[in-house]
Amino acid sequence: MIDKKNPTIAQMVIVLLVIAAVCSAGVATVYAITKDTIAETNAKKLQKSLSEVLPEYDKTDTLTVKTANGNAFCYIAQKDGKTVGYAIKASNTNGYNGLVEILTGFDQMGKIINTSATVLNETPGLGQKALEPKFKEQFQGFEPSKKTLKVKKDGGDVDAISAATITSRAYTLAVQQAFDALQTLLGNKVDTHSGATSSANPNSDEREINN
């Protein structure tokens, strides 16, 4: 029996342990109920992003590419058994508020089709302008083999967002990281037809390429 007016240390510890156990059980229950919904939502977001940066496809092969700047996750898009493009997700923590993760789509010649921010927690009204067409559209048709993926302040060919140069640099760097991964991928002459899957599940048939 716990004395509510003068509880002992042992009694307080017991109460705290009971509260912790109840809270843990509650969190576990909520996770069990919501995990499928969360997974489905994430899968839909991924499919939407892939459709923004790739031409029409019916299958993707997925793999991880290791580069000097870290790992990049690659989706090799196929249509009727032929490779039609590459979507590569790369990230860095150089954004104003930390992590910036960008999905970049390339055609077979290495030209950028489009980009889509999958993680961008930048300041509303400033860094968030990276989601607007004025900034994003300059990457469409961009050829990294012929132009420089840096903001113009750093000697590159990308117009930075006014008052958000840090975000612009981080976004552009993620696109450059994706291109580096593409070069590694193509340099290894990956057989994109083996193990192709009909989904864009990042856990499906994942392989690893080292730089």
JSON list of C-alpha atoms in Angstrom, two decimals:
[
{"chain": "A", "resi": 1, "resn": "MET", "atom": "CA", "xyz": [0.00, 0.00, 0.00]},
{"chain": "A", "resi": 2, "resn": "ILE", "atom": "CA", "xyz": [1.46, 3.36, -1.10]},
{"chain": "A", "resi": 3, "resn": "ASP", "atom": "CA", "xyz": [1.32, 6.21, 1.36]},
{"chain": "A", "resi": 4, "resn": "LYS", "atom": "CA", "xyz": [0.15, 9.10, -0.88]},
{"chain": "A", "resi": 5, "resn": "LYS", "atom": "CA", "xyz": [1.25, 11.76, 1.59]},
{"chain": "A", "resi": 6, "resn": "ASN", "atom": "CA", "xyz": [4.73, 10.38, 2.30]},
{"chain": "A", "resi": 7, "resn": "PRO", "atom": "CA", "xyz": [5.70, 7.91, -0.45]},
{"chain": "A", "resi": 8, "resn": "THR", "atom": "CA", "xyz": [9.08, 6.20, -0.18]},
{"chain": "A", "resi": 9, "resn": "ILE", "atom": "CA", "xyz": [11.62, 6.29, -2.99]},
{"chain": "A", "resi": 10, "resn": "ALA", "atom": "CA", "xyz": [10.87, 2.64, -3.78]},
{"chain": "A", "resi": 11, "resn": "GLN", "atom": "CA", "xyz": [7.16, 3.40, -4.03]},
{"chain": "A", "resi": 12, "resn": "MET", "atom": "CA", "xyz": [7.81, 6.34, -6.39]},
{"chain": "A", "resi": 13, "resn": "VAL", "atom": "CA", "xyz": [10.02, 4.14, -8.56]},
{"chain": "A", "resi": 14, "resn": "ILE", "atom": "CA", "xyz": [7.26, 1.53, -8.78]},
{"chain": "A", "resi": 15, "resn": "VAL", "atom": "CA", "xyz": [4.73, 4.19, -9.82]},
{"chain": "A", "resi": 16, "resn": "LEU", "atom": "CA", "xyz": [7.10, 5.53, -12.49]},
{"chain": "A", "resi": 17, "resn": "LEU", "atom": "CA", "xyz": [7.73, 2.02, -13.81]},
{"chain": "A", "resi": 18, "resn": "VAL", "atom": "CA", "xyz": [3.98, 1.36, -14.05]},
{"chain": "A", "resi": 19, "resn": "ILE", "atom": "CA", "xyz": [3.44, 4.66, -15.89]},
{"chain": "A", "resi": 20, "resn": "ALA", "atom": "CA", "xyz": [6.32, 3.87, -18.28]},
{"chain": "A", "resi": 21, "resn": "ALA", "atom": "CA", "xyz": [4.94, 0.41, -18.97]},
{"chain": "A", "resi": 22, "resn": "VAL", "atom": "CA", "xyz": [1.45, 1.78, -19.70]},
{"chain": "A", "resi": 23, "resn": "CYS", "atom": "CA", "xyz": [2.88, 4.48, -22.00]},
{"chain": "A", "resi": 24, "resn": "SER", "atom": "CA", "xyz": [5.07, 1.95, -23.84]},
{"chain": "A", "resi": 25, "resn": "ALA", "atom": "CA", "xyz": [2.10, -0.36, -24.34]},
{"chain": "A", "resi": 26, "resn": "GLY", "atom": "CA", "xyz": [0.08, 2.57, -25.67]},
{"chain": "A", "resi": 27, "resn": "VAL", "atom": "CA", "xyz": [2.78, 3.58, -28.15]},
{"chain": "A", "resi": 28, "resn": "ALA", "atom": "CA", "xyz": [3.16, -0.01, -29.33]},
{"chain": "A", "resi": 29, "resn": "THR", "atom": "CA", "xyz": [-0.58, -0.32, -29.83]},
{"chain": "A", "resi": 30, "resn": "VAL", "atom": "CA", "xyz": [-0.79, 2.93, -31.82]},
{"chain": "A", "resi": 31, "resn": "TYR", "atom": "CA", "xyz": [2.16, 1.85, -33.99]},
{"chain": "A", "resi": 32, "resn": "ALA", "atom": "CA", "xyz": [0.59, -1.55, -34.67]},
{"chain": "A", "resi": 33, "resn": "ILE", "atom": "CA", "xyz": [-2.67, 0.12, -35.70]},
{"chain": "A", "resi": 34, "resn": "THR", "atom": "CA", "xyz": [-1.11, 2.82, -37.89]},
{"chain": "A", "resi": 35, "resn": "LYS", "atom": "CA", "xyz": [1.98, 1.17, -39.41]},
{"chain": "A", "resi": 36, "resn": "ASP", "atom": "CA", "xyz": [0.13, -0.21, -42.45]},
{"chain": "A", "resi": 37, "resn": "THR", "atom": "CA", "xyz": [-1.54, 3.15, -43.09]},
{"chain": "A", "resi": 38, "resn": "ILE", "atom": "CA", "xyz": [1.81, 4.95, -42.78]},
{"chain": "A", "resi": 39, "resn": "ALA", "atom": "CA", "xyz": [3.47, 2.48, -45.14]},
{"chain": "A", "resi": 40, "resn": "GLU", "atom": "CA", "xyz": [0.67, 2.90, -47.68]},
{"chain": "A", "resi": 41, "resn": "THR", "atom": "CA", "xyz": [0.89, 6.70, -47.45]},
{"chain": "A", "resi": 42, "resn": "ASN", "atom": "CA", "xyz": [4.66, 6.62, -47.93]},
{"chain": "A", "resi": 43, "resn": "ALA", "atom": "CA", "xyz": [4.32, 4.29, -50.92]},
{"chain": "A", "resi": 44, "resn": "LYS", "atom": "CA", "xyz": [1.81, 6.65, -52.54]},
{"chain": "A", "resi": 45, "resn": "LYS", "atom": "CA", "xyz": [4.10, 9.63, -51.97]},
{"chain": "A", "resi": 46, "resn": "LEU", "atom": "CA", "xyz": [6.98, 7.74, -53.54]},
{"chain": "A", "resi": 47, "resn": "GLN", "atom": "CA", "xyz": [4.91, 6.74, -56.56]},
{"chain": "A", "resi": 48, "resn": "LYS", "atom": "CA", "xyz": [3.84, 10.35, -57.01]},
{"chain": "A", "resi": 49, "resn": "SER", "atom": "CA", "xyz": [7.43, 11.58, -56.84]},
{"chain": "A", "resi": 50, "resn": "LEU", "atom": "CA", "xyz": [8.60, 8.92, -59.29]},
{"chain": "A", "resi": 51, "resn": "SER", "atom": "CA", "xyz": [5.86, 9.85, -61.75]},
{"chain": "A", "resi": 52, "resn": "GLU", "atom": "CA", "xyz": [7.06, 13.48, -61.57]},
{"chain": "A", "resi": 53, "resn": "VAL", "atom": "CA", "xyz": [10.66, 12.69, -62.49]},
{"chain": "A", "resi": 54, "resn": "LEU", "atom": "CA", "xyz": [10.40, 9.70, -64.83]},
{"chain": "A", "resi": 55, "resn": "PRO", "atom": "CA", "xyz": [8.82, 8.96, -68.21]},
{"chain": "A", "resi": 56, "resn": "GLU", "atom": "CA", "xyz": [6.05, 6.37, -68.31]},
{"chain": "A", "resi": 57, "resn": "TYR", "atom": "CA", "xyz": [7.25, 3.01, -66.99]},
{"chain": "A", "resi": 58, "resn": "ASP", "atom": "CA", "xyz": [5.85, -0.35, -65.92]},
{"chain": "A", "resi": 59, "resn": "LYS", "atom": "CA", "xyz": [8.65, -1.74, -63.74]},
{"chain": "A", "resi": 60, "resn": "THR", "atom": "CA", "xyz": [11.50, -0.54, -61.54]},
{"chain": "A", "resi": 61, "resn": "ASP", "atom": "CA", "xyz": [14.68, -2.22, -60.43]},
{"chain": "A", "resi": 62, "resn": "THR", "atom": "CA", "xyz": [16.05, -0.80, -57.19]},
{"chain": "A", "resi": 63, "resn": "LEU", "atom": "CA", "xyz": [19.56, -0.65, -55.83]},
{"chain": "A", "resi": 64, "resn": "THR", "atom": "CA", "xyz": [21.89, 1.39, -53.63]},
{"chain": "A", "resi": 65, "resn": "VAL", "atom": "CA", "xyz": [24.93, 3.15, -55.07]},
{"chain": "A", "resi": 66, "resn": "LYS", "atom": "CA", "xyz": [27.85, 4.09, -52.82]},
{"chain": "A", "resi": 67, "resn": "THR", "atom": "CA", "xyz": [29.64, 7.27, -53.83]},
{"chain": "A", "resi": 68, "resn": "ALA", "atom": "CA", "xyz": [32.29, 9.49, -52.26]},
{"chain": "A", "resi": 69, "resn": "ASN", "atom": "CA", "xyz": [29.46, 11.63, -50.83]},
{"chain": "A", "resi": 70, "resn": "GLY", "atom": "CA", "xyz": [27.52, 8.74, -49.29]},
{"chain": "A", "resi": 71, "resn": "ASN", "atom": "CA", "xyz": [24.77, 6.40, -50.43]},
{"chain": "A", "resi": 72, "resn": "ALA", "atom": "CA", "xyz": [22.18, 7.15, -53.09]},
{"chain": "A", "resi": 73, "resn": "PHE", "atom": "CA", "xyz": [19.07, 5.07, -53.71]},
{"chain": "A", "resi": 74, "resn": "CYS", "atom": "CA", "xyz": [18.33, 4.34, -57.36]},
{"chain": "A", "resi": 75, "resn": "TYR", "atom": "CA", "xyz": [15.20, 3.34, -59.27]},
{"chain": "A", "resi": 76, "resn": "ILE", "atom": "CA", "xyz": [15.86, 2.03, -62.76]},
{"chain": "A", "resi": 77, "resn": "ALA", "atom": "CA", "xyz": [12.65, 2.51, -64.72]},
{"chain": "A", "resi": 78, "resn": "GLN", "atom": "CA", "xyz": [11.69, 0.08, -67.47]},
{"chain": "A", "resi": 79, "resn": "LYS", "atom": "CA", "xyz": [9.00, 0.01, -70.11]},
{"chain": "A", "resi": 80, "resn": "ASP", "atom": "CA", "xyz": [8.35, -3.16, -72.11]},
{"chain": "A", "resi": 81, "resn": "GLY", "atom": "CA", "xyz": [11.66, -4.60, -70.91]},
{"chain": "A", "resi": 82, "resn": "LYS", "atom": "CA", "xyz": [13.76, -1.57, -71.88]},
{"chain": "A", "resi": 83, "resn": "THR", "atom": "CA", "xyz": [15.34, 1.00, -69.59]},
{"chain": "A", "resi": 84, "resn": "VAL", "atom": "CA", "xyz": [13.67, 4.39, -70.06]},
{"chain": "A", "resi": 85, "resn": "GLY", "atom": "CA", "xyz": [15.16, 6.40, -67.21]},
{"chain": "A", "resi": 86, "resn": "TYR", "atom": "CA", "xyz": [16.73, 6.55, -63.77]},
{"chain": "A", "resi": 87, "resn": "ALA", "atom": "CA", "xyz": [15.41, 8.16, -60.59]},
{"chain": "A", "resi": 88, "resn": "ILE", "atom": "CA", "xyz": [18.04, 8.68, -57.91]},
{"chain": "A", "resi": 89, "resn": "LYS", "atom": "CA", "xyz": [17.39, 9.82, -54.34]},
{"chain": "A", "resi": 90, "resn": "ALA", "atom": "CA", "xyz": [20.27, 11.62, -52.68]},
{"chain": "A", "resi": 91, "resn": "SER", "atom": "CA", "xyz": [20.50, 13.76, -49.55]},
{"chain": "A", "resi": 92, "resn": "ASN", "atom": "CA", "xyz": [22.73, 16.00, -47.49]},
{"chain": "A", "resi": 93, "resn": "THR", "atom": "CA", "xyz": [22.40, 17.97, -44.26]},
{"chain": "A", "resi": 94, "resn": "ASN", "atom": "CA", "xyz": [23.51, 21.30, -45.72]},
{"chain": "A", "resi": 95, "resn": "GLY", "atom": "CA", "xyz": [20.04, 22.85, -45.72]},
{"chain": "A", "resi": 96, "resn": "TYR", "atom": "CA", "xyz": [19.23, 25.82, -43.50]},
{"chain": "A", "resi": 97, "resn": "ASN", "atom": "CA", "xyz": [17.21, 23.46, -41.27]},
{"chain": "A", "resi": 98, "resn": "GLY", "atom": "CA", "xyz": [19.27, 20.35, -41.87]},
{"chain": "A", "resi": 99, "resn": "LEU", "atom": "CA", "xyz": [18.32, 17.41, -44.08]},
{"chain": "A", "resi": 100, "resn": "VAL", "atom": "CA", "xyz": [17.48, 17.99, -47.74]},
{"chain": "A", "resi": 101, "resn": "GLU", "atom": "CA", "xyz": [16.53, 14.91, -49.77]},
{"chain": "A", "resi": 102, "resn": "ILE", "atom": "CA", "xyz": [15.91, 15.17, -53.50]},
{"chain": "A", "resi": 103, "resn": "LEU", "atom": "CA", "xyz": [14.71, 12.61, -56.07]},
{"chain": "A", "resi": 104, "resn": "THR", "atom": "CA", "xyz": [16.22, 13.39, -59.48]},
{"chain": "A", "resi": 105, "resn": "GLY", "atom": "CA", "xyz": [15.09, 11.76, -62.72]},
{"chain": "A", "resi": 106, "resn": "PHE", "atom": "CA", "xyz": [17.50, 11.24, -65.63]},
{"chain": "A", "resi": 107, "resn": "ASP", "atom": "CA", "xyz": [17.01, 10.03, -69.18]},
{"chain": "A", "resi": 108, "resn": "GLN", "atom": "CA", "xyz": [19.32, 7.43, -70.71]},
{"chain": "A", "resi": 109, "resn": "MET", "atom": "CA", "xyz": [21.78, 10.12, -71.80]},
{"chain": "A", "resi": 110, "resn": "GLY", "atom": "CA", "xyz": [22.15, 11.55, -68.30]},
{"chain": "A", "resi": 111, "resn": "LYS", "atom": "CA", "xyz": [20.03, 14.63, -68.92]},
{"chain": "A", "resi": 112, "resn": "ILE", "atom": "CA", "xyz": [17.81, 15.66, -66.01]},
{"chain": "A", "resi": 113, "resn": "ILE", "atom": "CA", "xyz": [14.10, 15.08, -66.57]},
{"chain": "A", "resi": 114, "resn": "ASN", "atom": "CA", "xyz": [12.85, 16.66, -63.37]},
{"chain": "A", "resi": 115, "resn": "THR", "atom": "CA", "xyz": [13.47, 16.86, -59.61]},
{"chain": "A", "resi": 116, "resn": "SER", "atom": "CA", "xyz": [11.20, 16.31, -56.61]},
{"chain": "A", "resi": 117, "resn": "ALA", "atom": "CA", "xyz": [11.95, 17.18, -52.99]},
{"chain": "A", "resi": 118, "resn": "THR", "atom": "CA", "xyz": [11.12, 14.21, -50.74]},
{"chain": "A", "resi": 119, "resn": "VAL", "atom": "CA", "xyz": [12.45, 15.94, -47.59]},
{"chain": "A", "resi": 120, "resn": "LEU", "atom": "CA", "xyz": [12.62, 19.73, -47.37]},
{"chain": "A", "resi": 121, "resn": "ASN", "atom": "CA", "xyz": [12.04, 21.30, -43.97]},
{"chain": "A", "resi": 122, "resn": "GLU", "atom": "CA", "xyz": [13.22, 24.76, -44.93]},
{"chain": "A", "resi": 123, "resn": "THR", "atom": "CA", "xyz": [11.81, 28.11, -43.84]},
{"chain": "A", "resi": 124, "resn": "PRO", "atom": "CA", "xyz": [8.33, 28.95, -45.23]},
{"chain": "A", "resi": 125, "resn": "GLY", "atom": "CA", "xyz": [8.47, 31.84, -47.66]},
{"chain": "A", "resi": 126, "resn": "LEU", "atom": "CA", "xyz": [12.21, 31.42, -48.18]},
{"chain": "A", "resi": 127, "resn": "GLY", "atom": "CA", "xyz": [13.74, 27.93, -48.48]},
{"chain": "A", "resi": 128, "resn": "GLN", "atom": "CA", "xyz": [10.33, 26.43, -49.24]},
{"chain": "A", "resi": 129, "resn": "LYS", "atom": "CA", "xyz": [10.44, 28.34, -52.54]},
{"chain": "A", "resi": 130, "resn": "ALA", "atom": "CA", "xyz": [12.60, 25.47, -53.77]},
{"chain": "A", "resi": 131, "resn": "LEU", "atom": "CA", "xyz": [9.31, 23.63, -54.27]},
{"chain": "A", "resi": 132, "resn": "GLU", "atom": "CA", "xyz": [8.04, 26.31, -56.66]},
{"chain": "A", "resi": 133, "resn": "PRO", "atom": "CA", "xyz": [8.29, 25.97, -60.47]},
{"chain": "A", "resi": 134, "resn": "LYS", "atom": "CA", "xyz": [10.54, 29.04, -60.85]},
{"chain": "A", "resi": 135, "resn": "PHE", "atom": "CA", "xyz": [13.36, 27.22, -59.07]},
{"chain": "A", "resi": 136, "resn": "LYS", "atom": "CA", "xyz": [12.63, 23.60, -59.99]},
{"chain": "A", "resi": 137, "resn": "GLU", "atom": "CA", "xyz": [12.06, 24.13, -63.71]},
{"chain": "A", "resi": 138, "resn": "GLN", "atom": "CA", "xyz": [15.64, 25.24, -64.32]},
{"chain": "A", "resi": 139, "resn": "PHE", "atom": "CA", "xyz": [16.75, 21.65, -63.68]},
{"chain": "A", "resi": 140, "resn": "GLN", "atom": "CA", "xyz": [14.46, 20.27, -66.40]},
{"chain": "A", "resi": 141, "resn": "GLY", "atom": "CA", "xyz": [16.60, 19.42, -69.42]},
{"chain": "A", "resi": 142, "resn": "PHE", "atom": "CA", "xyz": [19.77, 20.36, -67.49]},
{"chain": "A", "resi": 143, "resn": "GLU", "atom": "CA", "xyz": [22.82, 18.42, -68.73]},
{"chain": "A", "resi": 144, "resn": "PRO", "atom": "CA", "xyz": [25.29, 18.00, -65.85]},
{"chain": "A", "resi": 145, "resn": "SER", "atom": "CA", "xyz": [27.92, 16.72, -68.26]},
{"chain": "A", "resi": 146, "resn": "LYS", "atom": "CA", "xyz": [27.90, 20.09, -70.06]},
{"chain": "A", "resi": 147, "resn": "LYS", "atom": "CA", "xyz": [26.92, 22.54, -67.30]},
{"chain": "A", "resi": 148, "resn": "THR", "atom": "CA", "xyz": [27.88, 23.00, -63.66]},
{"chain": "A", "resi": 149, "resn": "LEU", "atom": "CA", "xyz": [25.51, 21.94, -60.88]},
{"chain": "A", "resi": 150, "resn": "LYS", "atom": "CA", "xyz": [26.29, 24.81, -58.53]},
{"chain": "A", "resi": 151, "resn": "VAL", "atom": "CA", "xyz": [24.56, 28.07, -57.83]},
{"chain": "A", "resi": 152, "resn": "LYS", "atom": "CA", "xyz": [25.85, 31.01, -59.86]},
{"chain": "A", "resi": 153, "resn": "LYS", "atom": "CA", "xyz": [27.40, 32.61, -56.76]},
{"chain": "A", "resi": 154, "resn": "ASP", "atom": "CA", "xyz": [29.71, 29.56, -56.64]},
{"chain": "A", "resi": 155, "resn": "GLY", "atom": "CA", "xyz": [30.49, 29.61, -60.36]},
{"chain": "A", "resi": 156, "resn": "GLY", "atom": "CA", "xyz": [27.71, 27.29, -61.49]},
{"chain": "A", "resi": 157, "resn": "ASP", "atom": "CA", "xyz": [24.66, 27.51, -63.76]},
{"chain": "A", "resi": 158, "resn": "VAL", "atom": "CA", "xyz": [21.82, 27.39, -61.23]},
{"chain": "A", "resi": 159, "resn": "ASP", "atom": "CA", "xyz": [19.92, 30.50, -60.17]},
{"chain": "A", "resi": 160, "resn": "ALA", "atom": "CA", "xyz": [19.68, 30.58, -56.39]},
{"chain": "A", "resi": 161, "resn": "ILE", "atom": "CA", "xyz": [16.49, 31.51, -54.58]},
{"chain": "A", "resi": 162, "resn": "SER", "atom": "CA", "xyz": [16.61, 35.10, -53.40]},
{"chain": "A", "resi": 163, "resn": "ALA", "atom": "CA", "xyz": [17.51, 35.23, -49.68]},
{"chain": "A", "resi": 164, "resn": "ALA", "atom": "CA", "xyz": [17.75, 31.42, -49.57]},
{"chain": "A", "resi": 165, "resn": "THR", "atom": "CA", "xyz": [21.17, 30.63, -51.00]},
{"chain": "A", "resi": 166, "resn": "ILE", "atom": "CA", "xyz": [21.84, 27.95, -48.37]},
{"chain": "A", "resi": 167, "resn": "THR", "atom": "CA", "xyz": [18.75, 25.99, -49.39]},
{"chain": "A", "resi": 168, "resn": "SER", "atom": "CA", "xyz": [19.57, 26.48, -53.08]},
{"chain": "A", "resi": 169, "resn": "ARG", "atom": "CA", "xyz": [23.07, 25.11, -52.53]},
{"chain": "A", "resi": 170, "resn": "ALA", "atom": "CA", "xyz": [21.82, 22.08, -50.57]},
{"chain": "A", "resi": 171, "resn": "TYR", "atom": "CA", "xyz": [19.15, 21.28, -53.19]},
{"chain": "A", "resi": 172, "resn": "THR", "atom": "CA", "xyz": [21.63, 21.61, -56.05]},
{"chain": "A", "resi": 173, "resn": "LEU", "atom": "CA", "xyz": [24.22, 19.54, -54.19]},
{"chain": "A", "resi": 174, "resn": "ALA", "atom": "CA", "xyz": [21.68, 16.71, -53.79]},
{"chain": "A", "resi": 175, "resn": "VAL", "atom": "CA", "xyz": [21.07, 16.81, -57.55]},
{"chain": "A", "resi": 176, "resn": "GLN", "atom": "CA", "xyz": [24.84, 16.68, -58.15]},
{"chain": "A", "resi": 177, "resn": "GLN", "atom": "CA", "xyz": [25.11, 13.73, -55.74]},
{"chain": "A", "resi": 178, "resn": "ALA", "atom": "CA", "xyz": [22.42, 11.98, -57.75]},
{"chain": "A", "resi": 179, "resn": "PHE", "atom": "CA", "xyz": [24.35, 12.58, -60.97]},
{"chain": "A", "resi": 180, "resn": "ASP", "atom": "CA", "xyz": [27.53, 11.24, -59.35]},
{"chain": "A", "resi": 181, "resn": "ALA", "atom": "CA", "xyz": [25.61, 8.10, -58.41]},
{"chain": "A", "resi": 182, "resn": "LEU", "atom": "CA", "xyz": [24.29, 7.80, -61.96]},
{"chain": "A", "resi": 183, "resn": "GLN", "atom": "CA", "xyz": [27.82, 7.93, -63.34]},
{"chain": "A", "resi": 184, "resn": "THR", "atom": "CA", "xyz": [28.86, 5.21, -60.92]},
{"chain": "A", "resi": 185, "resn": "LEU", "atom": "CA", "xyz": [25.82, 3.18, -61.84]},
{"chain": "A", "resi": 186, "resn": "LEU", "atom": "CA", "xyz": [26.38, 3.42, -65.59]},
{"chain": "A", "resi": 187, "resn": "GLY", "atom": "CA", "xyz": [30.12, 2.94, -65.21]},
{"chain": "A", "resi": 188, "resn": "ASN", "atom": "CA", "xyz": [29.45, -0.45, -63.62]},
{"chain": "A", "resi": 189, "resn": "LYS", "atom": "CA", "xyz": [27.28, -1.46, -66.60]},
{"chain": "A", "resi": 190, "resn": "VAL", "atom": "CA", "xyz": [24.45, -2.72, -64.39]},
{"chain": "A", "resi": 191, "resn": "ASP", "atom": "CA", "xyz": [22.13, -5.30, -65.92]},
{"chain": "A", "resi": 192, "resn": "THR", "atom": "CA", "xyz": [18.86, -3.46, -65.34]},
{"chain": "A", "resi": 193, "resn": "HIS", "atom": "CA", "xyz": [16.68, -6.33, -66.48]},
{"chain": "A", "resi": 194, "resn": "SER", "atom": "CA", "xyz": [17.58, -8.86, -63.81]},
{"chain": "A", "resi": 195, "resn": "GLY", "atom": "CA", "xyz": [15.21, -8.98, -60.87]},
{"chain": "A", "resi": 196, "resn": "ALA", "atom": "CA", "xyz": [12.97, -6.17, -62.11]},
{"chain": "A", "resi": 197, "resn": "THR", "atom": "CA", "xyz": [9.89, -5.60, -60.00]},
{"chain": "A", "resi": 198, "resn": "SER", "atom": "CA", "xyz": [6.46, -4.19, -60.77]},
{"chain": "A", "resi": 199, "resn": "SER", "atom": "CA", "xyz": [6.50, -1.89, -57.76]},
{"chain": "A", "resi": 200, "resn": "ALA", "atom": "CA", "xyz": [8.63, 0.98, -56.57]},
{"chain": "A", "resi": 201, "resn": "ASN", "atom": "CA", "xyz": [9.08, -0.55, -53.15]},
{"chain": "A", "resi": 202, "resn": "PRO", "atom": "CA", "xyz": [12.52, 0.59, -51.98]},
{"chain": "A", "resi": 203, "resn": "ASN", "atom": "CA", "xyz": [13.00, -2.76, -50.25]},
{"chain": "A", "resi": 204, "resn": "SER", "atom": "CA", "xyz": [12.32, -4.84, -53.32]},
{"chain": "A", "resi": 205, "resn": "ASP", "atom": "CA", "xyz": [15.28, -6.66, -54.89]},
{"chain": "A", "resi": 206, "resn": "GLU", "atom": "CA", "xyz": [17.80, -4.14, -53.63]},
{"chain": "A", "resi": 207, "resn": "ARG", "atom": "CA", "xyz": [21.36, -4.50, -54.84]},
{"chain": "A", "resi": 208, "resn": "GLU", "atom": "CA", "xyz": [24.43, -2.47, -54.01]},
{"chain": "A", "resi": 209, "resn": "ILE", "atom": "CA", "xyz": [26.98, -0.82, -56.29]},
{"chain": "A", "resi": 210, "resn": "ASN", "atom": "CA", "xyz": [30.25, 0.55, -54.94]},
{"chain": "A", "resi": 211, "resn": "ASN", "atom": "CA", "xyz": [32.13, 3.48, -56.36]}
]
